[in-house]
Amino acid sequence: MMQKWVKMSLVVAMGATMTVAGMPATANAASKTKVLSTRKIAATTVHGRQGNIYSGIKLTKVRYNLKHYRYTTWTASKKAVVKKNGKKAYVTYIKSGAKHGWVYSRYLTNGKAPFNKAKKMKNDMLATKRAALSSGSANVQSTVRDQSTYEDLGDALTHSGGFGWWGDDMEDRLQDQAGLLNIYDVYKGRFSKSENENLAAMAQKVESLQPSEDNNPFESSLDNFAEALGDLIADL
């Protein structure tokens, strides 16, 4: 009797073990991703604000998240239909530089990513200060030193005046000239077609000038150039 009871207990235990062991297999089968179809598409510019970017089409490993790349423009080149967790889904292959992967198509919007003006302005202010510093002009450096926005920088250039002042020595005047031209190089090409053309003509004239004892043409040309450049920068 005891032997029969032990046998029955073993059978029940084995059955329970098989049931428990079988459960993950069923769950894994349900969670697997099946690729139903893939196709190439014409290169399309897209962007997104949220959603995981997966390394492979099976959507098993997350590489990035679009929330960290809201200002990044991607190129989509492939689309696929997959079945994940028993449900059909549409995914798109995207790439930007060295970054690439698959993302659920619903997270993507056609067109370029929005412009990150705050980041661009911060970078421009740093570039402006480097440009002023490299010229050696104390006048230009003091004009741009404390500016942190396009409007502030534009107003400072417009209203400072005294660039290439006749009372300064020759080296200081030339440094003022170099400083303004360096700042122009940071922003050239960023305005309307006519504004770019007019500013380029002024820059060419300023670059060709040489200071002399009769310094009025030199000083007035630098001040006019700074004012024109400042007005345009303030409106960026």
Short mmCIF file of N, CA and C in Angstrom, two decimals, residues 10-168:
data_model
loop_
_atom_site.label_atom_id
_atom_site.label_comp_id
_atom_site.label_asym_id
_atom_site.label_seq_id
_atom_site.Cartn_x
_atom_site.Cartn_y
_atom_site.Cartn_z
N LEU A 10 4.67 10.40 -6.88
CA LEU A 10 5.68 10.74 -7.88
C LEU A 10 5.05 11.15 -9.20
N VAL A 11 3.98 10.43 -9.58
CA VAL A 11 3.28 10.76 -10.83
C VAL A 11 2.68 12.15 -10.77
N VAL A 12 2.04 12.47 -9.63
CA VAL A 12 1.44 13.79 -9.45
C VAL A 12 2.50 14.88 -9.48
N ALA A 13 3.62 14.62 -8.79
CA ALA A 13 4.71 15.59 -8.74
C ALA A 13 5.30 15.83 -10.12
N MET A 14 5.47 14.76 -10.90
CA MET A 14 6.01 14.90 -12.25
C MET A 14 5.07 15.68 -13.15
N GLY A 15 3.78 15.43 -12.97
CA GLY A 15 2.78 16.16 -13.76
C GLY A 15 2.81 17.63 -13.45
N ALA A 16 2.94 17.96 -12.16
CA ALA A 16 2.99 19.36 -11.75
C ALA A 16 4.24 20.03 -12.31
N THR A 17 5.37 19.28 -12.26
CA THR A 17 6.62 19.82 -12.77
C THR A 17 6.53 20.10 -14.26
N MET A 18 5.92 19.19 -15.00
CA MET A 18 5.78 19.37 -16.44
C MET A 18 4.89 20.56 -16.76
N THR A 19 3.85 20.75 -15.94
CA THR A 19 2.94 21.88 -16.16
C THR A 19 3.65 23.20 -15.93
N VAL A 20 4.40 23.28 -14.81
CA VAL A 20 5.13 24.51 -14.48
C VAL A 20 6.20 24.78 -15.53
N ALA A 21 6.91 23.71 -15.91
CA ALA A 21 7.97 23.89 -16.90
C ALA A 21 7.41 24.30 -18.25
N GLY A 22 6.20 23.83 -18.53
CA GLY A 22 5.60 24.13 -19.82
C GLY A 22 5.08 25.54 -19.93
N MET A 23 4.79 26.19 -18.81
CA MET A 23 4.20 27.54 -18.84
C MET A 23 5.11 28.57 -19.49
N PRO A 24 6.40 28.65 -19.12
CA PRO A 24 7.26 29.63 -19.76
C PRO A 24 7.37 29.42 -21.27
N ALA A 25 7.37 28.16 -21.68
CA ALA A 25 7.47 27.88 -23.11
C ALA A 25 6.29 28.48 -23.85
N THR A 26 5.10 28.36 -23.25
CA THR A 26 3.90 28.93 -23.87
C THR A 26 4.00 30.45 -23.91
N ALA A 27 4.47 31.03 -22.77
CA ALA A 27 4.59 32.49 -22.69
C ALA A 27 5.62 33.00 -23.68
N ASN A 28 6.76 32.28 -23.79
CA ASN A 28 7.80 32.71 -24.73
C ASN A 28 7.30 32.65 -26.16
N ALA A 29 6.53 31.62 -26.46
CA ALA A 29 6.00 31.49 -27.82
C ALA A 29 5.09 32.65 -28.15
N ALA A 30 4.31 33.08 -27.15
CA ALA A 30 3.38 34.18 -27.39
C ALA A 30 4.10 35.50 -27.54
N SER A 31 5.28 35.64 -26.84
CA SER A 31 5.98 36.92 -26.84
C SER A 31 6.95 37.07 -28.01
N LYS A 32 7.20 35.98 -28.75
CA LYS A 32 8.11 36.06 -29.88
C LYS A 32 7.54 36.95 -30.97
N THR A 33 8.45 37.60 -31.70
CA THR A 33 8.04 38.47 -32.81
C THR A 33 8.24 37.74 -34.13
N LYS A 34 7.20 37.74 -34.94
CA LYS A 34 7.27 37.11 -36.25
C LYS A 34 7.22 38.19 -37.32
N VAL A 35 8.17 38.16 -38.23
CA VAL A 35 8.19 39.14 -39.32
C VAL A 35 7.29 38.64 -40.44
N LEU A 36 6.25 39.40 -40.73
CA LEU A 36 5.29 39.00 -41.76
C LEU A 36 5.71 39.49 -43.14
N SER A 37 6.28 40.70 -43.21
CA SER A 37 6.72 41.22 -44.51
C SER A 37 7.66 42.41 -44.30
N THR A 38 8.54 42.63 -45.26
CA THR A 38 9.42 43.81 -45.26
C THR A 38 9.46 44.37 -46.68
N ARG A 39 9.69 45.66 -46.76
CA ARG A 39 9.81 46.28 -48.08
C ARG A 39 10.66 47.55 -47.98
N LYS A 40 11.38 47.84 -49.05
CA LYS A 40 12.14 49.08 -49.13
C LYS A 40 11.21 50.21 -49.54
N ILE A 41 11.51 51.40 -49.05
CA ILE A 41 10.73 52.58 -49.43
C ILE A 41 11.69 53.68 -49.88
N ALA A 42 11.17 54.65 -50.60
CA ALA A 42 11.99 55.80 -50.98
C ALA A 42 12.44 56.52 -49.72
N ALA A 43 13.68 56.97 -49.70
CA ALA A 43 14.22 57.66 -48.52
C ALA A 43 13.28 58.79 -48.11
N THR A 44 12.85 58.74 -46.87
CA THR A 44 11.87 59.70 -46.36
C THR A 44 12.39 60.35 -45.09
N THR A 45 12.30 61.67 -45.01
CA THR A 45 12.73 62.41 -43.82
C THR A 45 11.65 62.33 -42.75
N VAL A 46 12.04 61.92 -41.54
CA VAL A 46 11.08 61.77 -40.44
C VAL A 46 11.69 62.27 -39.13
N HIS A 47 10.85 62.45 -38.14
CA HIS A 47 11.30 62.77 -36.78
C HIS A 47 10.27 62.22 -35.80
N GLY A 48 10.63 62.21 -34.51
CA GLY A 48 9.71 61.70 -33.50
C GLY A 48 10.02 62.26 -32.13
N ARG A 49 9.03 62.17 -31.24
CA ARG A 49 9.19 62.72 -29.89
C ARG A 49 9.24 61.64 -28.81
N GLN A 50 8.81 60.42 -29.14
CA GLN A 50 8.81 59.35 -28.15
C GLN A 50 8.85 58.00 -28.87
N GLY A 51 9.10 56.95 -28.10
CA GLY A 51 9.13 55.60 -28.66
C GLY A 51 10.53 55.02 -28.69
N ASN A 52 10.63 53.73 -28.38
CA ASN A 52 11.92 53.04 -28.40
C ASN A 52 12.39 52.80 -29.83
N ILE A 53 13.70 52.85 -30.00
CA ILE A 53 14.33 52.46 -31.26
C ILE A 53 15.07 51.15 -30.97
N TYR A 54 14.68 50.08 -31.68
CA TYR A 54 15.23 48.75 -31.43
C TYR A 54 16.36 48.44 -32.40
N SER A 55 17.31 47.61 -31.94
CA SER A 55 18.47 47.29 -32.78
C SER A 55 18.10 46.39 -33.94
N GLY A 56 17.08 45.54 -33.76
CA GLY A 56 16.70 44.61 -34.82
C GLY A 56 15.21 44.61 -35.07
N ILE A 57 14.83 44.00 -36.17
CA ILE A 57 13.43 43.99 -36.58
C ILE A 57 12.56 43.15 -35.65
N LYS A 58 13.19 42.24 -34.88
CA LYS A 58 12.42 41.42 -33.93
C LYS A 58 12.04 42.19 -32.67
N LEU A 59 12.55 43.42 -32.54
CA LEU A 59 12.17 44.33 -31.44
C LEU A 59 12.48 43.76 -30.06
N THR A 60 13.66 43.17 -29.92
CA THR A 60 14.03 42.56 -28.64
C THR A 60 14.96 43.44 -27.80
N LYS A 61 15.83 44.21 -28.46
CA LYS A 61 16.80 45.02 -27.72
C LYS A 61 16.63 46.50 -28.04
N VAL A 62 16.42 47.30 -26.99
CA VAL A 62 16.25 48.75 -27.16
C VAL A 62 17.63 49.41 -27.26
N ARG A 63 17.82 50.24 -28.29
CA ARG A 63 19.09 50.96 -28.45
C ARG A 63 18.98 52.40 -27.99
N TYR A 64 17.91 53.07 -28.40
CA TYR A 64 17.73 54.48 -28.07
C TYR A 64 16.25 54.72 -27.80
N ASN A 65 15.96 55.95 -27.38
CA ASN A 65 14.56 56.37 -27.26
C ASN A 65 14.42 57.72 -27.94
N LEU A 66 13.39 57.86 -28.74
CA LEU A 66 13.20 59.09 -29.52
C LEU A 66 13.07 60.34 -28.65
N LYS A 67 12.67 60.18 -27.38
CA LYS A 67 12.51 61.36 -26.53
C LYS A 67 13.84 62.08 -26.31
N HIS A 68 14.94 61.36 -26.51
CA HIS A 68 16.27 61.99 -26.38
C HIS A 68 16.75 62.57 -27.71
N TYR A 69 15.98 62.40 -28.76
CA TYR A 69 16.38 62.86 -30.09
C TYR A 69 15.25 63.63 -30.76
N ARG A 70 14.57 64.47 -29.99
CA ARG A 70 13.43 65.23 -30.51
C ARG A 70 13.84 66.20 -31.61
N TYR A 71 15.09 66.64 -31.58
CA TYR A 71 15.56 67.61 -32.58
C TYR A 71 16.44 66.95 -33.65
N THR A 72 16.36 65.64 -33.74
CA THR A 72 17.13 64.89 -34.73
C THR A 72 16.24 64.52 -35.91
N THR A 73 16.75 64.75 -37.10
CA THR A 73 16.04 64.34 -38.32
C THR A 73 16.59 62.99 -38.77
N TRP A 74 15.70 62.03 -38.99
CA TRP A 74 16.07 60.68 -39.40
C TRP A 74 15.67 60.45 -40.85
N THR A 75 16.28 59.44 -41.45
CA THR A 75 15.89 59.01 -42.79
C THR A 75 15.32 57.60 -42.71
N ALA A 76 14.08 57.43 -43.14
CA ALA A 76 13.43 56.12 -43.16
C ALA A 76 13.64 55.48 -44.52
N SER A 77 14.03 54.19 -44.54
CA SER A 77 14.31 53.52 -45.82
C SER A 77 13.63 52.16 -45.96
N LYS A 78 13.09 51.62 -44.86
CA LYS A 78 12.41 50.32 -44.93
C LYS A 78 11.20 50.31 -44.00
N LYS A 79 10.22 49.52 -44.37
CA LYS A 79 9.05 49.31 -43.51
C LYS A 79 8.81 47.81 -43.39
N ALA A 80 8.17 47.41 -42.30
CA ALA A 80 7.88 46.00 -42.09
C ALA A 80 6.58 45.84 -41.32
N VAL A 81 5.98 44.67 -41.50
CA VAL A 81 4.81 44.28 -40.72
C VAL A 81 5.24 43.10 -39.86
N VAL A 82 5.04 43.20 -38.55
CA VAL A 82 5.43 42.13 -37.63
C VAL A 82 4.23 41.73 -36.78
N LYS A 83 4.37 40.58 -36.17
CA LYS A 83 3.35 40.11 -35.23
C LYS A 83 4.02 39.90 -33.89
N LYS A 84 3.67 40.72 -32.91
CA LYS A 84 4.29 40.67 -31.58
C LYS A 84 3.20 40.52 -30.53
N ASN A 85 3.38 39.56 -29.64
CA ASN A 85 2.37 39.28 -28.60
C ASN A 85 1.00 39.01 -29.22
N GLY A 86 1.04 38.37 -30.39
CA GLY A 86 -0.21 38.01 -31.04
C GLY A 86 -0.88 39.14 -31.79
N LYS A 87 -0.27 40.32 -31.79
CA LYS A 87 -0.88 41.48 -32.45
C LYS A 87 -0.01 41.96 -33.60
N LYS A 88 -0.66 42.38 -34.68
CA LYS A 88 0.06 42.89 -35.84
C LYS A 88 0.50 44.33 -35.57
N ALA A 89 1.73 44.67 -36.00
CA ALA A 89 2.26 46.02 -35.80
C ALA A 89 3.08 46.42 -37.02
N TYR A 90 3.20 47.73 -37.23
CA TYR A 90 3.96 48.27 -38.35
C TYR A 90 5.19 48.98 -37.81
N VAL A 91 6.35 48.66 -38.37
CA VAL A 91 7.61 49.25 -37.90
C VAL A 91 8.38 49.83 -39.09
N THR A 92 9.26 50.77 -38.77
CA THR A 92 10.03 51.47 -39.80
C THR A 92 11.51 51.49 -39.41
N TYR A 93 12.37 51.30 -40.38
CA TYR A 93 13.81 51.37 -40.16
C TYR A 93 14.27 52.80 -40.41
N ILE A 94 14.95 53.40 -39.42
CA ILE A 94 15.40 54.78 -39.53
C ILE A 94 16.90 54.88 -39.24
N LYS A 95 17.51 55.94 -39.78
CA LYS A 95 18.94 56.14 -39.57
C LYS A 95 19.26 57.62 -39.55
N SER A 96 20.21 58.00 -38.68
CA SER A 96 20.73 59.37 -38.64
C SER A 96 22.19 59.28 -38.23
N GLY A 97 23.09 59.52 -39.18
CA GLY A 97 24.51 59.36 -38.88
C GLY A 97 24.81 57.90 -38.57
N ALA A 98 25.47 57.66 -37.43
CA ALA A 98 25.81 56.29 -37.03
C ALA A 98 24.67 55.60 -36.29
N LYS A 99 23.65 56.34 -35.92
CA LYS A 99 22.53 55.78 -35.16
C LYS A 99 21.47 55.24 -36.12
N HIS A 100 20.96 54.04 -35.81
CA HIS A 100 19.95 53.44 -36.66
C HIS A 100 19.18 52.37 -35.89
N GLY A 101 18.04 51.98 -36.40
CA GLY A 101 17.25 50.93 -35.76
C GLY A 101 15.81 50.94 -36.24
N TRP A 102 15.00 50.09 -35.60
CA TRP A 102 13.59 49.94 -35.95
C TRP A 102 12.71 50.57 -34.88
N VAL A 103 11.66 51.24 -35.32
CA VAL A 103 10.76 51.91 -34.40
C VAL A 103 9.33 51.70 -34.88
N TYR A 104 8.39 51.65 -33.94
CA TYR A 104 6.99 51.55 -34.34
C TYR A 104 6.62 52.76 -35.19
N SER A 105 6.02 52.51 -36.34
CA SER A 105 5.74 53.57 -37.31
C SER A 105 4.85 54.67 -36.73
N ARG A 106 4.01 54.32 -35.78
CA ARG A 106 3.07 55.32 -35.22
C ARG A 106 3.79 56.43 -34.47
N TYR A 107 5.05 56.21 -34.11
CA TYR A 107 5.79 57.23 -33.37
C TYR A 107 6.49 58.24 -34.30
N LEU A 108 6.41 58.04 -35.59
CA LEU A 108 7.14 58.88 -36.53
C LEU A 108 6.23 59.88 -37.24
N THR A 109 6.80 61.05 -37.52
CA THR A 109 6.11 62.10 -38.27
C THR A 109 6.98 62.48 -39.46
N ASN A 110 6.38 62.61 -40.61
CA ASN A 110 7.14 63.00 -41.80
C ASN A 110 7.65 64.44 -41.67
N GLY A 111 8.82 64.69 -42.26
CA GLY A 111 9.40 66.03 -42.24
C GLY A 111 10.58 66.14 -41.30
N LYS A 112 11.27 67.27 -41.38
CA LYS A 112 12.44 67.52 -40.54
C LYS A 112 12.03 67.77 -39.10
N ALA A 113 12.95 67.49 -38.19
CA ALA A 113 12.72 67.73 -36.77
C ALA A 113 12.64 69.23 -36.51
N PRO A 114 11.93 69.64 -35.45
CA PRO A 114 11.86 71.07 -35.13
C PRO A 114 13.23 71.62 -34.79
N PHE A 115 13.40 72.91 -35.01
CA PHE A 115 14.68 73.58 -34.78
C PHE A 115 14.86 73.87 -33.29
N ASN A 116 15.99 73.48 -32.74
CA ASN A 116 16.29 73.72 -31.33
C ASN A 116 16.99 75.07 -31.20
N LYS A 117 16.19 76.14 -31.15
CA LYS A 117 16.74 77.49 -31.16
C LYS A 117 17.60 77.77 -29.93
N ALA A 118 17.18 77.28 -28.77
CA ALA A 118 17.93 77.55 -27.54
C ALA A 118 19.35 76.98 -27.63
N LYS A 119 19.46 75.75 -28.13
CA LYS A 119 20.78 75.13 -28.26
C LYS A 119 21.62 75.84 -29.30
N LYS A 120 21.00 76.19 -30.44
CA LYS A 120 21.72 76.89 -31.50
C LYS A 120 22.22 78.24 -31.01
N MET A 121 21.37 78.97 -30.28
CA MET A 121 21.75 80.29 -29.79
C MET A 121 22.92 80.19 -28.80
N LYS A 122 22.87 79.20 -27.94
CA LYS A 122 23.96 79.01 -26.97
C LYS A 122 25.28 78.74 -27.70
N ASN A 123 25.23 77.88 -28.71
CA ASN A 123 26.44 77.59 -29.49
C ASN A 123 26.93 78.82 -30.24
N ASP A 124 25.99 79.61 -30.76
CA ASP A 124 26.36 80.82 -31.49
C ASP A 124 27.02 81.85 -30.57
N MET A 125 26.52 81.97 -29.34
CA MET A 125 27.12 82.93 -28.41
C MET A 125 28.56 82.52 -28.08
N LEU A 126 28.79 81.22 -27.90
CA LEU A 126 30.15 80.75 -27.64
C LEU A 126 31.05 81.01 -28.84
N ALA A 127 30.53 80.74 -30.04
CA ALA A 127 31.32 80.97 -31.25
C ALA A 127 31.63 82.45 -31.44
N THR A 128 30.67 83.31 -31.08
CA THR A 128 30.87 84.76 -31.20
C THR A 128 31.99 85.23 -30.27
N LYS A 129 31.97 84.72 -29.05
CA LYS A 129 32.99 85.13 -28.08
C LYS A 129 34.37 84.61 -28.46
N ARG A 130 34.41 83.41 -29.03
CA ARG A 130 35.70 82.89 -29.53
C ARG A 130 36.21 83.73 -30.69
N ALA A 131 35.28 84.14 -31.56
CA ALA A 131 35.66 84.96 -32.71
C ALA A 131 36.23 86.30 -32.26
N ALA A 132 35.61 86.90 -31.25
CA ALA A 132 36.09 88.17 -30.73
C ALA A 132 37.46 88.00 -30.06
N LEU A 133 37.60 86.92 -29.30
CA LEU A 133 38.85 86.66 -28.59
C LEU A 133 40.01 86.44 -29.55
N SER A 134 39.75 85.71 -30.62
CA SER A 134 40.83 85.39 -31.56
C SER A 134 41.35 86.62 -32.30
N SER A 135 40.54 87.67 -32.36
CA SER A 135 40.97 88.89 -33.05
C SER A 135 41.91 89.73 -32.19
N GLY A 136 41.85 89.54 -30.88
CA GLY A 136 42.66 90.34 -29.97
C GLY A 136 42.08 91.70 -29.67
N SER A 137 40.89 92.01 -30.20
CA SER A 137 40.29 93.33 -30.01
C SER A 137 39.59 93.42 -28.65
N ALA A 138 40.13 94.27 -27.77
CA ALA A 138 39.50 94.48 -26.46
C ALA A 138 38.13 95.13 -26.62
N ASN A 139 37.99 95.99 -27.60
CA ASN A 139 36.73 96.69 -27.85
C ASN A 139 35.63 95.70 -28.24
N VAL A 140 35.93 94.83 -29.19
CA VAL A 140 34.94 93.85 -29.65
C VAL A 140 34.65 92.83 -28.55
N GLN A 141 35.67 92.41 -27.82
CA GLN A 141 35.47 91.45 -26.74
C GLN A 141 34.54 92.00 -25.66
N SER A 142 34.75 93.27 -25.26
CA SER A 142 33.91 93.86 -24.23
C SER A 142 32.47 94.05 -24.72
N THR A 143 32.30 94.22 -26.02
CA THR A 143 30.97 94.39 -26.59
C THR A 143 30.15 93.11 -26.51
N VAL A 144 30.78 91.97 -26.75
CA VAL A 144 30.03 90.70 -26.83
C VAL A 144 30.11 89.87 -25.55
N ARG A 145 30.97 90.25 -24.61
CA ARG A 145 31.29 89.39 -23.47
C ARG A 145 30.06 88.93 -22.69
N ASP A 146 29.16 89.83 -22.33
CA ASP A 146 28.05 89.50 -21.44
C ASP A 146 26.74 89.21 -22.17
N GLN A 147 26.80 89.03 -23.47
CA GLN A 147 25.56 88.82 -24.24
C GLN A 147 25.23 87.33 -24.29
N SER A 148 23.95 87.00 -24.12
CA SER A 148 23.54 85.60 -24.12
C SER A 148 22.38 85.30 -25.06
N THR A 149 21.84 86.32 -25.72
CA THR A 149 20.76 86.11 -26.68
C THR A 149 21.07 86.86 -27.97
N TYR A 150 20.40 86.48 -29.04
CA TYR A 150 20.59 87.18 -30.32
C TYR A 150 20.22 88.65 -30.19
N GLU A 151 19.13 88.92 -29.48
CA GLU A 151 18.67 90.31 -29.34
C GLU A 151 19.69 91.15 -28.58
N ASP A 152 20.20 90.60 -27.47
CA ASP A 152 21.19 91.35 -26.68
C ASP A 152 22.47 91.60 -27.49
N LEU A 153 22.93 90.57 -28.18
CA LEU A 153 24.14 90.71 -28.98
C LEU A 153 23.94 91.72 -30.09
N GLY A 154 22.80 91.63 -30.76
CA GLY A 154 22.51 92.57 -31.85
C GLY A 154 22.47 94.01 -31.36
N ASP A 155 21.80 94.23 -30.23
CA ASP A 155 21.73 95.59 -29.66
C ASP A 155 23.11 96.11 -29.28
N ALA A 156 23.94 95.22 -28.72
CA ALA A 156 25.28 95.64 -28.30
C ALA A 156 26.12 96.06 -29.51
N LEU A 157 26.06 95.30 -30.57
CA LEU A 157 26.82 95.65 -31.78
C LEU A 157 26.29 96.93 -32.42
N THR A 158 24.98 97.10 -32.38
CA THR A 158 24.35 98.26 -33.02
C THR A 158 24.66 99.56 -32.30
N HIS A 159 24.70 99.50 -30.97
CA HIS A 159 24.79 100.75 -30.20
C HIS A 159 26.16 101.02 -29.58
N SER A 160 27.09 100.09 -29.69
CA SER A 160 28.40 100.31 -29.06
C SER A 160 29.16 101.45 -29.73
N GLY A 161 29.40 101.34 -31.03
CA GLY A 161 30.14 102.37 -31.76
C GLY A 161 31.60 102.43 -31.33
N GLY A 162 32.34 103.29 -31.98
CA GLY A 162 33.74 103.49 -31.61
C GLY A 162 34.68 102.43 -32.13
N PHE A 163 34.22 101.56 -33.03
CA PHE A 163 35.12 100.56 -33.60
C PHE A 163 36.08 101.25 -34.57
N GLY A 164 37.37 100.92 -34.43
CA GLY A 164 38.38 101.54 -35.28
C GLY A 164 38.58 103.02 -34.99
N TRP A 165 38.33 103.43 -33.76
CA TRP A 165 38.39 104.85 -33.37
C TRP A 165 39.76 105.44 -33.68
N TRP A 166 39.75 106.67 -34.19
CA TRP A 166 41.00 107.31 -34.62
C TRP A 166 41.97 107.52 -33.47
N GLY A 167 41.48 107.61 -32.23
CA GLY A 167 42.37 107.84 -31.09
C GLY A 167 43.14 106.60 -30.67
N ASP A 168 42.74 105.44 -31.15
CA ASP A 168 43.46 104.20 -30.83
C ASP A 168 44.68 104.06 -31.74
#
